[in-house]
Short mmCIF file of C-alpha atoms in Angstrom, two decimals:
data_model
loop_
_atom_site.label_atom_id
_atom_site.label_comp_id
_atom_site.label_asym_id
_atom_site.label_seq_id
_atom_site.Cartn_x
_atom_site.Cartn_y
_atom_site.Cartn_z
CA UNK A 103 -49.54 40.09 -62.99
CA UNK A 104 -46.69 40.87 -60.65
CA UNK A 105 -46.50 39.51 -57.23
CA UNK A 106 -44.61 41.03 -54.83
CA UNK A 107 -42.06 38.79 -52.75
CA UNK A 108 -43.39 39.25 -49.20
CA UNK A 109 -40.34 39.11 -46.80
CA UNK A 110 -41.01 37.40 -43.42
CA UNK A 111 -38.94 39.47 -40.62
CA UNK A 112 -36.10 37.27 -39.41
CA UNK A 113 -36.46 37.24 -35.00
CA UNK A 114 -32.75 37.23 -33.45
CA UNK A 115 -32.73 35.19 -30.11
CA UNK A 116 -31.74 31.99 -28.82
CA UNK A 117 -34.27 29.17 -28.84
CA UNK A 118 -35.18 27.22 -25.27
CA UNK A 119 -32.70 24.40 -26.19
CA UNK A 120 -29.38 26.85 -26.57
CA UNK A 121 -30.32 28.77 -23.60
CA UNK A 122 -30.61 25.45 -21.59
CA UNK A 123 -27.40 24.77 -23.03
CA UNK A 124 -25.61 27.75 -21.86
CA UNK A 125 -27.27 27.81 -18.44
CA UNK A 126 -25.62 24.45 -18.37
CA UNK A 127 -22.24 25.53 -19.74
CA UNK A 128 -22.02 28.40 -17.83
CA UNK A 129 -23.28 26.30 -14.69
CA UNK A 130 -20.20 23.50 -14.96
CA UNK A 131 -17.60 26.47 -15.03
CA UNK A 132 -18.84 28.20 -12.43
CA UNK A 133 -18.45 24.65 -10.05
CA UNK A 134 -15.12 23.35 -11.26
CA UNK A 135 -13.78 27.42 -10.53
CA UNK A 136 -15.39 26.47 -7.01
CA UNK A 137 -13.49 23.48 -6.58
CA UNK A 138 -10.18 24.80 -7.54
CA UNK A 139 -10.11 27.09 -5.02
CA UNK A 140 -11.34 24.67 -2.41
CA UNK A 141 -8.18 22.64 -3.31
CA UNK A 142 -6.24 25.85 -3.39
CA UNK A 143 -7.39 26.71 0.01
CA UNK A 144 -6.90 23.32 1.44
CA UNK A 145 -3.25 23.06 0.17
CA UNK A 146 -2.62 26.55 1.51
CA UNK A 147 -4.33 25.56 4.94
CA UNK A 148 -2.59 22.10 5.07
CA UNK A 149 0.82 24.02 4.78
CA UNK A 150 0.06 26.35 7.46
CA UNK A 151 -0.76 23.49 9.91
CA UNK A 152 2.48 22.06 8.84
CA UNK A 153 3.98 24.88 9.62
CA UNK A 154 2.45 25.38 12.88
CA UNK A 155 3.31 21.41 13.64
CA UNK A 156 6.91 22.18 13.03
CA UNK A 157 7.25 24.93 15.28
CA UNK A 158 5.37 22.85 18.23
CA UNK A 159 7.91 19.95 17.77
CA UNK A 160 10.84 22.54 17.74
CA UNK A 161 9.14 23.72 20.66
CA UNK A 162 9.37 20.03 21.90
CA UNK A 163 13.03 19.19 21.34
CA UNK A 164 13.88 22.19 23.35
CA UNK A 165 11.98 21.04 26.22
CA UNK A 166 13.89 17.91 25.59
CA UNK A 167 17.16 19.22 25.20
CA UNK A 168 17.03 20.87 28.58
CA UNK A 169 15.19 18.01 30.38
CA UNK A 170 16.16 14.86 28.88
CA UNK A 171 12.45 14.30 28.35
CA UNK A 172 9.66 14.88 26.44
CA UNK A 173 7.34 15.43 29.63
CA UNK A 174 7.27 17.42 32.32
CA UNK A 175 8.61 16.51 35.72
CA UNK A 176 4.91 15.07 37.09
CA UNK A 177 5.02 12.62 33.16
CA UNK A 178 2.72 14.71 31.93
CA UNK A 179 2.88 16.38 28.05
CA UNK A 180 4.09 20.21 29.26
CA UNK A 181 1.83 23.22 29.19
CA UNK A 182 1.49 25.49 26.51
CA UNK A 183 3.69 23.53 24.09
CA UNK A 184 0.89 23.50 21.70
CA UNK A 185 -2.02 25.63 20.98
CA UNK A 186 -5.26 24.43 20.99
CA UNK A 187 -6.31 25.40 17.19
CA UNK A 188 -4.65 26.37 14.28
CA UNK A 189 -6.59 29.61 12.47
CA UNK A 190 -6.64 30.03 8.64
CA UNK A 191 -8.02 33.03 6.44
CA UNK A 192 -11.43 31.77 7.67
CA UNK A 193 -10.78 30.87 11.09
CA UNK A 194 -10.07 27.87 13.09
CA UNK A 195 -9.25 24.84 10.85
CA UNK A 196 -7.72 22.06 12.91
CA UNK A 197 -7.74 21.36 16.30
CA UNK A 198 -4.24 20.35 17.71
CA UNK A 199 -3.54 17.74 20.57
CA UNK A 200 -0.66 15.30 21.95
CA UNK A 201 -1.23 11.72 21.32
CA UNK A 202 -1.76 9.64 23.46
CA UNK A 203 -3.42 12.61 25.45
CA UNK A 204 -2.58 10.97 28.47
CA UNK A 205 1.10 9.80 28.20
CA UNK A 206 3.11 6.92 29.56
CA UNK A 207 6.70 6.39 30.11
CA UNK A 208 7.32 5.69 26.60
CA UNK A 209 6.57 9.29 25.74
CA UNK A 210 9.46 10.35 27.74
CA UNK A 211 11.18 9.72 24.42
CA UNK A 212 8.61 9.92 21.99
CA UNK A 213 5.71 12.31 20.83
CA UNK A 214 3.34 12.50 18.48
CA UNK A 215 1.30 16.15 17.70
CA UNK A 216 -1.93 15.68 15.58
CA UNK A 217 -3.78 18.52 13.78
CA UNK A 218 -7.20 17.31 13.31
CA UNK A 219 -9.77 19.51 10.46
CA UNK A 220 -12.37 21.42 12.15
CA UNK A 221 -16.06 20.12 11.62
CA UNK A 222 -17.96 22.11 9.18
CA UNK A 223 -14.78 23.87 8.09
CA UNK A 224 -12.98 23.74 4.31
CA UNK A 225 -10.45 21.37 5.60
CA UNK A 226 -13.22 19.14 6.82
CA UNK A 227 -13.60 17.62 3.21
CA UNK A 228 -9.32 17.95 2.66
CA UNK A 229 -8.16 14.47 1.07
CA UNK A 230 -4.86 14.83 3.07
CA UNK A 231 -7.32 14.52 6.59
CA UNK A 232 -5.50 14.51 9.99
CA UNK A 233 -1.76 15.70 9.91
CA UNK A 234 0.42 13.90 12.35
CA UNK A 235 3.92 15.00 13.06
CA UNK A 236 6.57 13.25 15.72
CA UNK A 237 9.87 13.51 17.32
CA UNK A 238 11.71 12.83 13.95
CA UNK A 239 9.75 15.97 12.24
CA UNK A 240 8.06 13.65 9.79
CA UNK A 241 4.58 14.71 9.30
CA UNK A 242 2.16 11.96 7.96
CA UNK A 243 -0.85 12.82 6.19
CA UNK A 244 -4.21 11.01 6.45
CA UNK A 245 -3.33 9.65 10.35
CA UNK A 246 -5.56 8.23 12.56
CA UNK A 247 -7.07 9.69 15.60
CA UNK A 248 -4.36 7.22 16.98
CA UNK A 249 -1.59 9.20 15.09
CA UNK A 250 -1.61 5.83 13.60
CA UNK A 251 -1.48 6.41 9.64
CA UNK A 252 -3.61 4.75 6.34
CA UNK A 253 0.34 4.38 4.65
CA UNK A 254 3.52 3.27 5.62
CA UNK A 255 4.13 4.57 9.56
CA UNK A 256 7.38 6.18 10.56
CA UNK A 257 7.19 3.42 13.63
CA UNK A 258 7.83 0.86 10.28
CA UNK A 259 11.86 2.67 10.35
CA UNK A 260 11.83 0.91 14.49
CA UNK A 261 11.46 -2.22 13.08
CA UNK A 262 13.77 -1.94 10.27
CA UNK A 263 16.15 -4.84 9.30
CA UNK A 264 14.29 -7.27 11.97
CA UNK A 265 16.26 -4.81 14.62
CA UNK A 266 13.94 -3.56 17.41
CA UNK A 267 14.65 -0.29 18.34
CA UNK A 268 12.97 1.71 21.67
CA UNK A 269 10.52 2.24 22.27
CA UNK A 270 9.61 -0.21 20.11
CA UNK A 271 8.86 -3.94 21.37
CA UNK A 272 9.47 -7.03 19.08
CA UNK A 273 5.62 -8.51 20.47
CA UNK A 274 3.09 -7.91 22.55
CA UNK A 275 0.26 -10.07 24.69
CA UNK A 276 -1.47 -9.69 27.65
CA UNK A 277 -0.14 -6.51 28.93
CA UNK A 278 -1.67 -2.77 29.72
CA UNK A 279 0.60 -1.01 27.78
CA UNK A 280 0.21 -2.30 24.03
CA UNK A 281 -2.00 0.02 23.25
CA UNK A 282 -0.16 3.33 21.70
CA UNK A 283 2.71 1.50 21.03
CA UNK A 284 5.11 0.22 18.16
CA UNK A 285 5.32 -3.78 18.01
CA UNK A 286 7.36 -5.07 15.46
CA UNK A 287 5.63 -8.55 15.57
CA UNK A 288 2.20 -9.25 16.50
CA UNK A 289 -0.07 -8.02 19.30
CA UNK A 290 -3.09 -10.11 20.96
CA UNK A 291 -4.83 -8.39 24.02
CA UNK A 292 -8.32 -7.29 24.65
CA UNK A 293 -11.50 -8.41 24.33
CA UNK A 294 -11.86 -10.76 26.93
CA UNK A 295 -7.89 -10.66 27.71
CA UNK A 296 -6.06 -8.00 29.56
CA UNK A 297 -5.06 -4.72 28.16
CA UNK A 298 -5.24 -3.53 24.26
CA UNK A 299 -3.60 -3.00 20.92
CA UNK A 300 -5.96 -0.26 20.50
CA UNK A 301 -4.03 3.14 18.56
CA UNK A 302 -1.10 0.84 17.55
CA UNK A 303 1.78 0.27 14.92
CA UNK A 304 1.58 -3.33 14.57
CA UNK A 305 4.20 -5.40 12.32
CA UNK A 306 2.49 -8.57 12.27
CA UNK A 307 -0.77 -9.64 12.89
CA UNK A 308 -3.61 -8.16 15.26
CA UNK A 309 -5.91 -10.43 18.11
CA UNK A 310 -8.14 -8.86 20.03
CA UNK A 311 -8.68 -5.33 20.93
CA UNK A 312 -7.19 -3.74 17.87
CA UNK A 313 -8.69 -0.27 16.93
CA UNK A 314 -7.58 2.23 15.38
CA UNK A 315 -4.14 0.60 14.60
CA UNK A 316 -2.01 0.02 12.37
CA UNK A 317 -1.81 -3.78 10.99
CA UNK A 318 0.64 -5.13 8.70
CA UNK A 319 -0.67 -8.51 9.07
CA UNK A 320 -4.20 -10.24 9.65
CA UNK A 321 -6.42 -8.88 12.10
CA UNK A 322 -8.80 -11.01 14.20
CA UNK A 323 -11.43 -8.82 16.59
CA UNK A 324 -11.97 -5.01 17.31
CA UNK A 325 -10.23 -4.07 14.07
CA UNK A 326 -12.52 -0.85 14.13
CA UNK A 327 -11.00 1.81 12.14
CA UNK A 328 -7.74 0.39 11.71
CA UNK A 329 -5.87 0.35 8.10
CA UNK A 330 -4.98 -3.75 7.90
CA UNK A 331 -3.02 -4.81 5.10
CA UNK A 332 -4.17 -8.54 5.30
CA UNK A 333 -7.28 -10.18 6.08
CA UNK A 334 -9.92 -8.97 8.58
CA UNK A 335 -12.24 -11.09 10.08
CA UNK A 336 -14.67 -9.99 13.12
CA UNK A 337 -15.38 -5.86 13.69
CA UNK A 338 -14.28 -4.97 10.35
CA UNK A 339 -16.01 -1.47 10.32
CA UNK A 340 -14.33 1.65 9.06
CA UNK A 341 -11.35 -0.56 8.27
CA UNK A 342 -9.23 0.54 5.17
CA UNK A 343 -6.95 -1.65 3.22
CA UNK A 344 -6.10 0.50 0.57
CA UNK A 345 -3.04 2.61 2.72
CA UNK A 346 -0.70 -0.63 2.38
#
């Protein structure tokens, strides 16, 4: 007796594990294309702040050129010099103000510009942060609010060679105006002292008030958001020591 081979139907498909697979596949490509163009946009934002930065300070050394200062006639930063934001293809993505906003002498012969990222916007989550630029045309990357930066400052090239040049000062203690300033040496003011070395380039070592600065040397107090490249003892938060 013959029996007849019975052929099962092969089914054609994928089974729950391949599809899960794919999903996942198909899931990884679809977020590293997203974050290539968020770092494409960025970059292409970042250079059009530049861009804008540049023109300002040209905008700057004109007013200069014609006054012999970079303030008006009352010391104040002049009007219109800047614009308030800077728009990319998806609308405002920094903010742009002087620094300090309120000037002092000093800034007769110095300014800084600083193009902050918009909250919520693409350049909010930019690795290059706050762009800084000053009357040199350098433009520093990752500043602080303080126009202060997490690397080596421009102010460093005032202190060069253990030569002090304006408006630099070779120390500072005691007094009003460290704050917003470039001290080649140390700085010790605030916190139960007079004035502050708040928003500062600071060659040596930091006492006191010292937010937002930058510190070469140890810092000892309010060293709140500063980048310190030695030790920090006291109000240590939001400090970085890795822009040394």
């Amino acid at each position: 007796m013959w029996l007849k081979n019975n052929k099962i139907p092969m089914i054609f498909g994928f089974s729950l594990l391949e599809i899960v697979i794919g999903i996942a596949i198909v899931a990884t490509l679809a977020l590293l294309g997203i974050s290539i163009y968020q770092s494409y946009s960025q970059k292409s934002n970042r250079e059009i702040a530049k861009t804008v930065l540049r023109q300002d300070a040209a905008k700057m050394e004109q007013h200069y050129s014609q006054y012999g200062s970079y303030l008006d006639n009352s010391n104040t930063w002049p009007d219109n010099y800047i614009e308030s934001y800077i728009n990319g293809t998806t609308g405002a993505i920094y903010s742009v103000s002087f620094v300090p906003a309120v000037p002092t002498l000093a800034n007769q012969q110095v300014f800084n510009i600083l193009a902050s990222p918009v909250q919520d916007s693409i350049q909010s989550s930019d690795p290059s942060g706050r762009l800084c630029i000053n009357q040199t045309g350098n433009i520093l990357e990752n500043a602080t609010a303080n126009c202060a930066t997490t690397g080596n400052s421009w102010n460093s090239d005032l202190c060069a060679g253990n030569i002090t040049t304006p408006p630099a000062v070779a120390t500072c203690a005691y007094d009003d105006n460290c704050s917003n300033n470039t001290i080649c040496g140390s700085c010790s003011a605030g916190n139960g002292f007079p004035g502050s070395c708040s928003g500062s380039y600071i060659g040596g070592a930091c006492s006191g008030d010292c937010s937002g600065s930058f510190i070469v040397g140890n810092c000892d107090g309010n060293c709140s958001n500063s980048t310190v490249c030695g030790s920090c003892s006291g109000d240590c938060s939001g400090v970085n020591q890795n822009g040394c």
